[in-house]
Coordinates of C-alpha atoms and ligand atoms in Angstrom, one line a residue:
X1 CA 69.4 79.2 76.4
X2 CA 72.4 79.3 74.0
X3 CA 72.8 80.9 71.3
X4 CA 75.0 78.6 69.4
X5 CA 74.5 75.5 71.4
X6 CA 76.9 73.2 68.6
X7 CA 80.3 75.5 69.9
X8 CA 79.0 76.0 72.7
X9 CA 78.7 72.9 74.3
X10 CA 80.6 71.4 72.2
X11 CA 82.7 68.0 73.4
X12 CA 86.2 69.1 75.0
X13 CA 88.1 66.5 72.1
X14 CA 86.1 68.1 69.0
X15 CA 86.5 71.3 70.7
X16 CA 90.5 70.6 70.7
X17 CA 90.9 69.2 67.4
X18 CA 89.1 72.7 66.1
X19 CA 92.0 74.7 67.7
X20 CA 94.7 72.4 66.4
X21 CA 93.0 73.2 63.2
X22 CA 92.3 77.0 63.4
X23 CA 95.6 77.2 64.7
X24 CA 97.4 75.8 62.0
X25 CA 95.2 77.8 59.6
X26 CA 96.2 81.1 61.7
X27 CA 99.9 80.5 61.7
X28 CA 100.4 80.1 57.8
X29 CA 98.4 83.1 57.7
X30 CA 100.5 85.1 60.0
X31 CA 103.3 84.3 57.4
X32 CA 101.7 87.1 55.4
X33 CA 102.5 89.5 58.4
X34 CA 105.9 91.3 57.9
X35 CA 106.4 90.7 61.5
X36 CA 105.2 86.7 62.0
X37 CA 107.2 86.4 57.9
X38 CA 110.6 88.0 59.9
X39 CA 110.1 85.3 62.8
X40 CA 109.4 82.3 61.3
X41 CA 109.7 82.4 58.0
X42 CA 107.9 82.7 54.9
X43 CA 106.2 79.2 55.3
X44 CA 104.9 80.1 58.8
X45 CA 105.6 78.3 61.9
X46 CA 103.5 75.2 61.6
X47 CA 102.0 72.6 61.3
X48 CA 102.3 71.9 64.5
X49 CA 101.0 67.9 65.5
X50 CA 99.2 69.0 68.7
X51 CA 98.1 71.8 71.0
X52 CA 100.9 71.6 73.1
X53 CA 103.3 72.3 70.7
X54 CA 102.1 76.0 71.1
X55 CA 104.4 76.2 74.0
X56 CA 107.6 76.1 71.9
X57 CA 106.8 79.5 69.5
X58 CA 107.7 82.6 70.6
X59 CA 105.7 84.9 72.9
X60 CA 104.1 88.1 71.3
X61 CA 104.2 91.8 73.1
X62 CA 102.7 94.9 73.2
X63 CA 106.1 96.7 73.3
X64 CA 105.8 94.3 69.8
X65 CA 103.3 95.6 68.3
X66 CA 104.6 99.1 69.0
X67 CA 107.5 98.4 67.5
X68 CA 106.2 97.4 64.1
X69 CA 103.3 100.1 63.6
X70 CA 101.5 100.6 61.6
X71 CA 102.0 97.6 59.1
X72 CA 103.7 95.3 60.6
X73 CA 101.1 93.0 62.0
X74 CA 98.9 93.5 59.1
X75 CA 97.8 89.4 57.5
X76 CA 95.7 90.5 54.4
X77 CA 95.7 93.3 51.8
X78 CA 95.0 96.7 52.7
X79 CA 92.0 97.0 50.7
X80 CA 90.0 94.1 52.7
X81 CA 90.5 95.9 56.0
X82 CA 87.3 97.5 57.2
X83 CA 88.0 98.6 60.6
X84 CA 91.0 99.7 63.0
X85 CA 91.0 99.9 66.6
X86 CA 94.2 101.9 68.6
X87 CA 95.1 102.3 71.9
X88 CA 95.7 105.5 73.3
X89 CA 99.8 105.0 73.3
X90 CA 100.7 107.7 75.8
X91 CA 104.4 106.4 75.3
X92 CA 105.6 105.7 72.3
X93 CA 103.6 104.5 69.2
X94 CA 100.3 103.5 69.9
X95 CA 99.0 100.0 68.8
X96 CA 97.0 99.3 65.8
X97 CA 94.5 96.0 65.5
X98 CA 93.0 95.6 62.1
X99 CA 89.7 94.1 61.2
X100 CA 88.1 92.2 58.1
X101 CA 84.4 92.5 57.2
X102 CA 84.5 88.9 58.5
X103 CA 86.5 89.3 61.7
X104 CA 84.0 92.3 63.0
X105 CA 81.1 89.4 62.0
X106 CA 82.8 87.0 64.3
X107 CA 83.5 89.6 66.7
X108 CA 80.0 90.7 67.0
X109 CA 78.7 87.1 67.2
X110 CA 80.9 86.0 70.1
X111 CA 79.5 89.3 71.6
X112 CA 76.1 88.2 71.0
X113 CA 76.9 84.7 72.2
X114 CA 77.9 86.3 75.6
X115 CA 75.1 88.7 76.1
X116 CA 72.6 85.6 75.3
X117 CA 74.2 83.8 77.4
X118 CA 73.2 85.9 80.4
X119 CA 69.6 86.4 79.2
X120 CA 70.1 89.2 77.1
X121 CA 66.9 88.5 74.3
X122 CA 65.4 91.0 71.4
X123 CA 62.8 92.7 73.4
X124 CA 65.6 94.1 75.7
X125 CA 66.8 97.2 75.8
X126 CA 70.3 97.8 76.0
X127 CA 71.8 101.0 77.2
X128 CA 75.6 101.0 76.3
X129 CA 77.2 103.3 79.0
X130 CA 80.6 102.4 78.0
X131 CA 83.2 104.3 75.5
X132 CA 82.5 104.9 71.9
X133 CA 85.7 105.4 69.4
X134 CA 89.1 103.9 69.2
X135 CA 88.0 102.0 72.9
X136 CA 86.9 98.7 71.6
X137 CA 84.2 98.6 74.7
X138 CA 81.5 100.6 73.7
X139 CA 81.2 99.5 70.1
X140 CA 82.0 95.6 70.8
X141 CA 78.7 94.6 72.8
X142 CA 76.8 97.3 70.5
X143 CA 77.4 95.2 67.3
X144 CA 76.9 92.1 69.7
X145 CA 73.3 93.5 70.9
X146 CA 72.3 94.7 67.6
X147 CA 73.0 91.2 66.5
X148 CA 71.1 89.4 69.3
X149 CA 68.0 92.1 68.3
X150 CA 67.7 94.1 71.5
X151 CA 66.9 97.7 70.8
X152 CA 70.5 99.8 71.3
X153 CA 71.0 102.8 72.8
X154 CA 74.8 104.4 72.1
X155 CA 74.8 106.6 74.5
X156 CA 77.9 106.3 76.0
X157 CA 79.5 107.6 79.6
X158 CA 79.0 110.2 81.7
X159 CA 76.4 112.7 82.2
X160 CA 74.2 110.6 85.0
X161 CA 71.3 112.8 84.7
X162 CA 71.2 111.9 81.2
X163 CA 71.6 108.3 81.6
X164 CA 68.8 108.3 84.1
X165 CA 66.5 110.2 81.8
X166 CA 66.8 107.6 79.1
X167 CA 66.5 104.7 81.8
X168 CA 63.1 106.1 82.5
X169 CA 61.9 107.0 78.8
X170 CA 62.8 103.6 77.0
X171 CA 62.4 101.1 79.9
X172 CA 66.1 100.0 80.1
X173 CA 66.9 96.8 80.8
X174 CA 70.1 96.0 80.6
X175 CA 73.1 98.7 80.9
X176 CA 76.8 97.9 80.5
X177 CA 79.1 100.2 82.6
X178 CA 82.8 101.2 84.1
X179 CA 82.7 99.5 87.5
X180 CA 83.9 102.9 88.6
X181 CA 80.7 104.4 87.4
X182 CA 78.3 102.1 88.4
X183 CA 79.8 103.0 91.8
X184 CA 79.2 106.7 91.0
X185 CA 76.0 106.4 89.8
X186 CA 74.9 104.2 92.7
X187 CA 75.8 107.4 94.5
X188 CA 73.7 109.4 92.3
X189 CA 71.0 107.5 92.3
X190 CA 70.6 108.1 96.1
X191 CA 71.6 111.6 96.0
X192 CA 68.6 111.9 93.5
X193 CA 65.9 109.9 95.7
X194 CA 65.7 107.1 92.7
X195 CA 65.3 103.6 93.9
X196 CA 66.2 101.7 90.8
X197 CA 64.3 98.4 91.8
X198 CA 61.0 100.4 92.0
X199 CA 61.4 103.5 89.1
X200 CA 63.6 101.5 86.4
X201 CA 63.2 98.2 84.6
X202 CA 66.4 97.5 84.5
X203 CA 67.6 93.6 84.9
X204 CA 71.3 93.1 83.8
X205 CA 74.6 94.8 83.8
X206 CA 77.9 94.6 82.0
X207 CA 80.8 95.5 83.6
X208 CA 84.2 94.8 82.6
X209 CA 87.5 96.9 80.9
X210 CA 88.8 97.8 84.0
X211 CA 90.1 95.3 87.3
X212 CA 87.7 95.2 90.2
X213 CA 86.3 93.1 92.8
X214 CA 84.0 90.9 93.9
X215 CA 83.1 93.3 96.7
X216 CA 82.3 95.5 94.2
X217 CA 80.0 93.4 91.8
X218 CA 77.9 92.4 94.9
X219 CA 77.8 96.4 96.1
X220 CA 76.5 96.9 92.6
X221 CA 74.2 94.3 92.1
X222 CA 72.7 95.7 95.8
X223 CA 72.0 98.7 95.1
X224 CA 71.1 98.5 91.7
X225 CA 68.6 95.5 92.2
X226 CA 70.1 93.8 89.1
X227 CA 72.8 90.6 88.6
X228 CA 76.2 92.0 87.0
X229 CA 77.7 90.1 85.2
X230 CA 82.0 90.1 84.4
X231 CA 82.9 91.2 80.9
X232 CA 86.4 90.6 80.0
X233 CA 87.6 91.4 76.4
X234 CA 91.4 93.6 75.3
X235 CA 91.7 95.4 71.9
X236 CA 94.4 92.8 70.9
X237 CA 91.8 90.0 70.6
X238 CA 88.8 92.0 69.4
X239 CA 87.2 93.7 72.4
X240 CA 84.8 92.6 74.8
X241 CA 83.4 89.0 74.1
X242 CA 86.6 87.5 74.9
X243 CA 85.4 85.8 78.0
X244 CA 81.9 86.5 79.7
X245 CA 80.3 85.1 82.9
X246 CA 77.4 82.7 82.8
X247 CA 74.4 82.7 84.8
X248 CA 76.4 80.3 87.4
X249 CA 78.7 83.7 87.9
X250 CA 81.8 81.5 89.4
X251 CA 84.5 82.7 86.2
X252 CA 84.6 83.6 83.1
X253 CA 83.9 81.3 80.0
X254 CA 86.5 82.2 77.4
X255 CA 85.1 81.4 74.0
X256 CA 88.4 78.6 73.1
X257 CA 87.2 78.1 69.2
X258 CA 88.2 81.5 69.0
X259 CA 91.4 82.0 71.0
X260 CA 93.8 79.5 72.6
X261 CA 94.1 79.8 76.5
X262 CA 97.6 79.8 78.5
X263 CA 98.4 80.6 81.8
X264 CA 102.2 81.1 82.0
X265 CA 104.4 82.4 84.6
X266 CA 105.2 86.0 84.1
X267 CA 108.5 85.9 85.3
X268 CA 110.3 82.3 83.0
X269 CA 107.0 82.2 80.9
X270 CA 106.7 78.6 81.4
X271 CA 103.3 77.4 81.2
X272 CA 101.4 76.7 84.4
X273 CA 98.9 73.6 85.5
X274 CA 95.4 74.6 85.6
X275 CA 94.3 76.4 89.0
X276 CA 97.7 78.1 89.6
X277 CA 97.6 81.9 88.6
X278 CA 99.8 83.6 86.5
X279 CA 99.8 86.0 83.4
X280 CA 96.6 85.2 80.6
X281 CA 98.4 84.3 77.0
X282 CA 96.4 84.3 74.2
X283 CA 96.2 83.3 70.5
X284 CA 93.8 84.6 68.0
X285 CA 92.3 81.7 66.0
X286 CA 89.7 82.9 63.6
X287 CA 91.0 86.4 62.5
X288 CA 92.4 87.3 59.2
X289 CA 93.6 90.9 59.2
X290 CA 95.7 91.0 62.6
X291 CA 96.5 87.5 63.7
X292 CA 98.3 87.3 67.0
X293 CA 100.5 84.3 68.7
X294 CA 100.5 83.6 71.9
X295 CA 99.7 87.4 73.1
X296 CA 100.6 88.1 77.0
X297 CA 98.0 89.9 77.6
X298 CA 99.7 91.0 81.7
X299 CA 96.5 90.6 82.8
X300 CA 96.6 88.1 86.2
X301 CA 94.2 85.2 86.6
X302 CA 93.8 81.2 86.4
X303 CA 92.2 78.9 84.7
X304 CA 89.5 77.6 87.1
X305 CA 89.6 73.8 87.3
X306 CA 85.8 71.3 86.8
X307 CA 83.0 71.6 84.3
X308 CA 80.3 74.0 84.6
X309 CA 77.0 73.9 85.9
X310 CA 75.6 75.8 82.8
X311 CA 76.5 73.2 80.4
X312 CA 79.0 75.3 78.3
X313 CA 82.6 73.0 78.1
X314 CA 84.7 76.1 77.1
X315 CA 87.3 76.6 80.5
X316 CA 86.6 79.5 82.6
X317 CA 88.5 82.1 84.2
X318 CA 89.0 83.6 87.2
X319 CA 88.2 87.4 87.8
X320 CA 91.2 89.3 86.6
X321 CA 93.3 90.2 89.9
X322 CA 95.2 93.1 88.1
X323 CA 97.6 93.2 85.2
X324 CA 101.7 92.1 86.0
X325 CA 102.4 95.4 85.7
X326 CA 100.3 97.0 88.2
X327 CA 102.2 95.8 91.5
X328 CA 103.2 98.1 93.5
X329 CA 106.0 97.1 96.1
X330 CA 105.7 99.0 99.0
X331 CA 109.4 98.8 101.1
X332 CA 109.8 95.5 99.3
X333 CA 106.2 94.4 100.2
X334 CA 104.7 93.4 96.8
X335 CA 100.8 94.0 96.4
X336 CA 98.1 95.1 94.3
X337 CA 95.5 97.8 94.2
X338 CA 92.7 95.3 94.1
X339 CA 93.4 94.2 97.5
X340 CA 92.2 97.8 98.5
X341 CA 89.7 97.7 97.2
X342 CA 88.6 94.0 98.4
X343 CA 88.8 95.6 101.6
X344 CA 87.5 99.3 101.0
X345 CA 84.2 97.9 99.5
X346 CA 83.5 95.9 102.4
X347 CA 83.1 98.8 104.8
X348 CA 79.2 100.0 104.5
X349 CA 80.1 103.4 105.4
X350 CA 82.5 103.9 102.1
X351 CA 81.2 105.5 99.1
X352 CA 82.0 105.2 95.7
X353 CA 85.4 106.5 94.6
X354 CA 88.9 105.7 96.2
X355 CA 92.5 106.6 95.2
X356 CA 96.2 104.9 96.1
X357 CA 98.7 107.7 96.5
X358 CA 102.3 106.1 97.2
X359 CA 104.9 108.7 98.8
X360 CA 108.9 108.4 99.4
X361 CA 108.7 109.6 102.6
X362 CA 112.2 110.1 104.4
X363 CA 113.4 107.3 101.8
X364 CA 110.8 105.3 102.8
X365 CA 107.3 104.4 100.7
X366 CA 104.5 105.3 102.3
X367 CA 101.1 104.1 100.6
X368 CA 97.9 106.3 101.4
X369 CA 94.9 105.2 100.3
X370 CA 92.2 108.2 100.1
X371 CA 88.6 107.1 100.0
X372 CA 85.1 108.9 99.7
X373 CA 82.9 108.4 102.4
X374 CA 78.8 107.8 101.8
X375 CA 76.9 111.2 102.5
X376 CA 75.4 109.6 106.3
X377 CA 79.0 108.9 107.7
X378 CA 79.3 112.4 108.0
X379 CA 76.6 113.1 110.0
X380 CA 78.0 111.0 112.8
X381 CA 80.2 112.6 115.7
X382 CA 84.5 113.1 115.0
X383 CA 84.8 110.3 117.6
X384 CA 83.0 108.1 115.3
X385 CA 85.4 108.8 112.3
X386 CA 88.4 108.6 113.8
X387 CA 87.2 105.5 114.7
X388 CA 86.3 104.3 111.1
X389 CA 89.2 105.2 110.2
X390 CA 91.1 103.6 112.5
X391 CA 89.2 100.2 111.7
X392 CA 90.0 100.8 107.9
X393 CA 93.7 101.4 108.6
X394 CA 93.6 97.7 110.9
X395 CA 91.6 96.3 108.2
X396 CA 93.9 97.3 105.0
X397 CA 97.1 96.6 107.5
X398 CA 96.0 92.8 107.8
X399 CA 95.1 92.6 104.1
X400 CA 98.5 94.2 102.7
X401 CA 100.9 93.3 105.4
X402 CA 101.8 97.4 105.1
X403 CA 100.0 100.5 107.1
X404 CA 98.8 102.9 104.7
X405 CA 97.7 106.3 105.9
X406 CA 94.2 106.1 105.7
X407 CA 92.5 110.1 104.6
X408 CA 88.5 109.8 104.7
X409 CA 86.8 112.4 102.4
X410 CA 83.2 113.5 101.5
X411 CA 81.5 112.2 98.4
X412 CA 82.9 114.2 95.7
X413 CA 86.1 115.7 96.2
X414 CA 87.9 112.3 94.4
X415 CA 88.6 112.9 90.5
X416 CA 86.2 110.8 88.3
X417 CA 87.5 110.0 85.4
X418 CA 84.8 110.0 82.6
X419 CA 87.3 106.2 80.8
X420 CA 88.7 104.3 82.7
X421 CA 89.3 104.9 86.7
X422 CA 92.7 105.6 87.9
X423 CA 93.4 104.4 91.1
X424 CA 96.9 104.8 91.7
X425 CA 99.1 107.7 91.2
X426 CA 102.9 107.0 92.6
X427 CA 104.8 110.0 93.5
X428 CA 108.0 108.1 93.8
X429 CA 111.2 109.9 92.0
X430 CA 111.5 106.3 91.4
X431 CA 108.3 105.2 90.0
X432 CA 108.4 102.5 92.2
X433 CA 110.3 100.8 89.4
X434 CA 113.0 99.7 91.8
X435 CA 115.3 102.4 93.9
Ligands
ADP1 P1 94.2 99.4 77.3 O1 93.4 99.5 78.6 O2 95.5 98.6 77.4 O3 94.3 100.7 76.6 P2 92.0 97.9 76.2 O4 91.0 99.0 76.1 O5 92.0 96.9 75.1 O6 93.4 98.4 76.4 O7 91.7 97.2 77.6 C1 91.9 95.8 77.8 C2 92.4 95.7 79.2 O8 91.4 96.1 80.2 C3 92.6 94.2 79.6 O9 93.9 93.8 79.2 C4 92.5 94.2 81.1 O10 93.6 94.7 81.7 C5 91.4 95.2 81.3 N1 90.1 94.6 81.4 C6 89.2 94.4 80.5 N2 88.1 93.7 81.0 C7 88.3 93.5 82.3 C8 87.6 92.8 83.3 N3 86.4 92.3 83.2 N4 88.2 92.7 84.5 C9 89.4 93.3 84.7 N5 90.2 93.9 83.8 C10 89.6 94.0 82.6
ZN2 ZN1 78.8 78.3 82.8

C-alpha cells in the first residue's frame, strides 16, 4: 500500500533531521545561483542549527524569478540541465525552472509515490487528459505513471469525443483532468447517453492545477462513479506530486523530505501556528539545477493539525482556497471566486460552466455571476426560473455578504477554455486593484 513505505511513514524526528539536512545541503548549493550567490553570499546562507531557523532567510518571488531570467536561478552547469519548464509570462518575462537528469527522477518518483498511494498499480490504465508542453501537468504524472508501470495514454485535453473513444477501446481506468472539464464532460457524457459506471472501467481521477471545491469533487465523483482524488503540484517545485490526497481524502499529504512546509501570513509574512490559514511557502530540498528558498507560492491553505489515518506522518493540507491574489473586493467586501462556486455547485439544477463578471456600475462594483444551467432546467415553466434564480441570488448573497446579479444560461453558451478555466473577468477601469 506504499510505495516507499521507509519516507513514507517515516518517524516525524528522522523525518526532521532529513530536512535540516537536505536543507543545509540545498542552501550551499544555491550559493552557485547568481541570484541566492548576490543574497547571501558566496558561502550560502547556512548551516543553519535547526528548522526553525528557516524563518530568518529571505522570502523568494515570482516577480524574483522574472527578474533574473533566464540564468539567474540556475545551481549547476549548463550542460547537466536536461529539462526546462516556463510559464506562459503574459507580463513581463516569463519564468524558467530548470531540471537535472536526477531532479526529473525524483520528480517522477514522488509522482509515482502519489498515484500509488491512491491505488494507482501497473495493470492500470492511465489516461492523462491534462496539458502537454511547457505546463508541468500533463507530463508530471506521465513520468510518474510510467514509473509506477500503468500503461500511459498522452492524450491530452479537449476533444471529448475523442477522449471517450479511447475510454472505451483501452479500458481506462484512471484519468487525470481540469476540474473545469470533468465538469464539461460530465455534461457530455449525458448529452451522449453514456453512463460511465456501466460503459467505462474507469476507477480514479486526478484533478488538480486549478482552485476548486469540494462541491465540485463530490459532483464529479457522482456522476462519474469514480473517487477523485486532489492533486496539488506548481512549476516552481517540479509540477504535480507536490502534495496528493490519500485514500482518507481529508487534505493533502505534502511529500516534507522533499520540500519544507510554511504557512505565513501574506500580509507581515510571519509564520503562522498549524490550523490557521494563510499563504503556502515552500523550499525545494532535493533539487540541483533550480533550488528555491522559501518560495510563496500565493496559493491559500493550512496545515491541517493530527496524524493520519492512512499511516503516512508527512503533514497534510488543506484544499487550496484560491491564491492571495485572486480576491476580489467587491465595495470593500473582500471574497473569493471559490465561494461561488461552493455555492453554485450545490444547486442540482446548475450545469457545468460558470463565469464572475465584476462591473463599476455608477461608481459602484457590481459582481454578476453567469452560470450554465443543466439541459432539464429549461424544460420547466419561466415561473420556475425566475425562481431558481431568485434562490441562487439568496443563496450567493448569504455566502458573500454582496448581491451579485445572478444571469442563468443554457448549457453552452459559457467559453470553455481548452487550459486552465477562467472564472473571473473584472471590467473595472480599476482592476479592482484599489480606486
Ligand atoms: P501558473 O498557473 O502560475 O502558470 P502552474 O502551471 O505551475 O503555474 O500552476 C501552479 C498553480 O496552479 C498553483 O500555484 C495553484 O495556484 C494552482 N493549483 C495547482 N494544483 C491545484 C489544486 N489541486 N488546487 C488548487 N489550485 C491548484
Ligand atoms: Zn493519509
Amino acid at each position: 500500500m506504499y510505495w516507499d513505505r521507509a519516507a513514507e511513514t517515516m518517524d516525524r524526528r528522522d523525518l526532521e533531521r532529513l530536512q535540516l539536512e537536505r536543507l543545509n545541503a540545498t542552501l550551499q548549493r544555491a550559493a552557485h545561483a547568481p541570484y541566492y550567490r548576490d543574497l547571501h553570499g558566496a558561502r550560502g546562507a547556512g548551516p543553519l542549527p535547526s528548522l526553525v531557523d528557516i524563518a530568518g532567510l529571505p522570502f523568494t518571488t515570482k516577480a524574483d524569478l522574472r527578474d533574473h531570467f533566464p540564468y539567474g536561478f540556475l545551481a549547476v552547469p549548463m550542460e547537466d540541465v536536461v529539462r526546462l519548464h516556463s510559464s506562459s509570462g503574459t507580463t513581463g518575462n516569463p519564468t524558467v525552472i530548470y531540471h537535472t537528469r536526477a531532479d526529473i527522477e525524483a520528480w517522477a518518483d514522488l509522482a509515482a509515490r502519489s498515484m500509488y498511494m491512491t491505488g494507482v498499480r501497473k495493470a492500470d490504465v492511465f489516461q492523462n487528459m491534462m496539458g502537454y508542453g511547457l505546463f508541468t501537468g500533463g507530463i508530471g504524472l506521465h513520468y510518474g505513471a510510467e514509473r509506477l508501470g500503468a500503461l500511459t495514454i498522452p492524450i491530452g485535453p479537449g476533444n471529448s469525443k475523442r477522449q471517450l473513444w479511447f475510454m472505451r477501446q483501452f479500458r481506462t481506468t484512471v484519468v487525470h483532468i481540469l476540474p473545469s472539464y470533468a465538469l464539461r464532460l460530465a455534461t457530455f457524457f449525458a448529452e451522449t447517453s453514456i453512463d460511465p459506471r456501466k460503459d467505462l472501467a474507469l476507477r480514479i481521477a486526478f484533478i488538480g492545477a486549478e482552485p476548486h471545491t469540494e462541491e465540485t469533487r463530490r459532483r464529479i465523483e457522482q456522476v462519474w462513479g469514480i473517487k477523485v482524488y486532489n492533486s496539488y503540484g506548481l512549476s516552481e517545485m517540479c509540477g504535480p506530486g507536490v502534495a496528493f490526497e490519500c485514500p482518507e481524502q481529508n487534505g493533502m499529504h505534502l511529500w516534507e523530505d522533499h520540500f519544507i512546509l510554511e504557512i505565513v501570513d501574506p500580509d507581515t509574512g510571519r509564520v503562522l501556528p498549524e490550523g490557521e490559514w494563510g499563504e503556502l511557502v515552500l523550499t525545494s530540498l532535493a533539487r540541483a539545477a533550480t533550488p528555491l528558498i522559501r518560495y510563496r507560492t500565493r496559493d491559500l491553505t493550512r496545515i491541517l493539525p493530527g496524524p493520519c489515518a492512512c499511516g503516512r506522518t508527512h503533514r497534510r493540507i488543506d484544499r487550496i482556497r484560491g491564491r492571495s491574489d485572486d480576491m476580489l473586493i467587491i465595495n470593500g467586501v473582500n471574497l473569493f471566486p471559490m465561494q461561488v462556486e461552493r455555492t453554485l455547485m450545490r444547486e442540482p439544477a446548475i450545469g457545468s460552466n460558470y463565469l464572475i463578471e465584476v462591473h463599476e456600475e455608477n461608481f459602484m462594483d457590481r459582481l454578476h455571476v453567469k452560470v450554465e444551467l443543466r439541459q432539464e432546467a429549461f424544460e420547466g415553466t419561466l415561473a420556475e426560473l425566475e425562481h431558481l434564480a431568485a434562490r441562487v441570488t439568496d443563496e450567493l448573497t448569504a455566502e458573500l455578504g454582496v448581491t451579485p446579479v445572478v444571469k442563468l444560461l443554457e448549457a453552452g453558451s459559457l467559453p470553455a477554455a481548452e487550459g486552465k478555466a477562467v472564472r473571473v473577468v473584472d471590467l473595472r477601469k480599476s482592476g479592482g486593484k484599489g480606486a
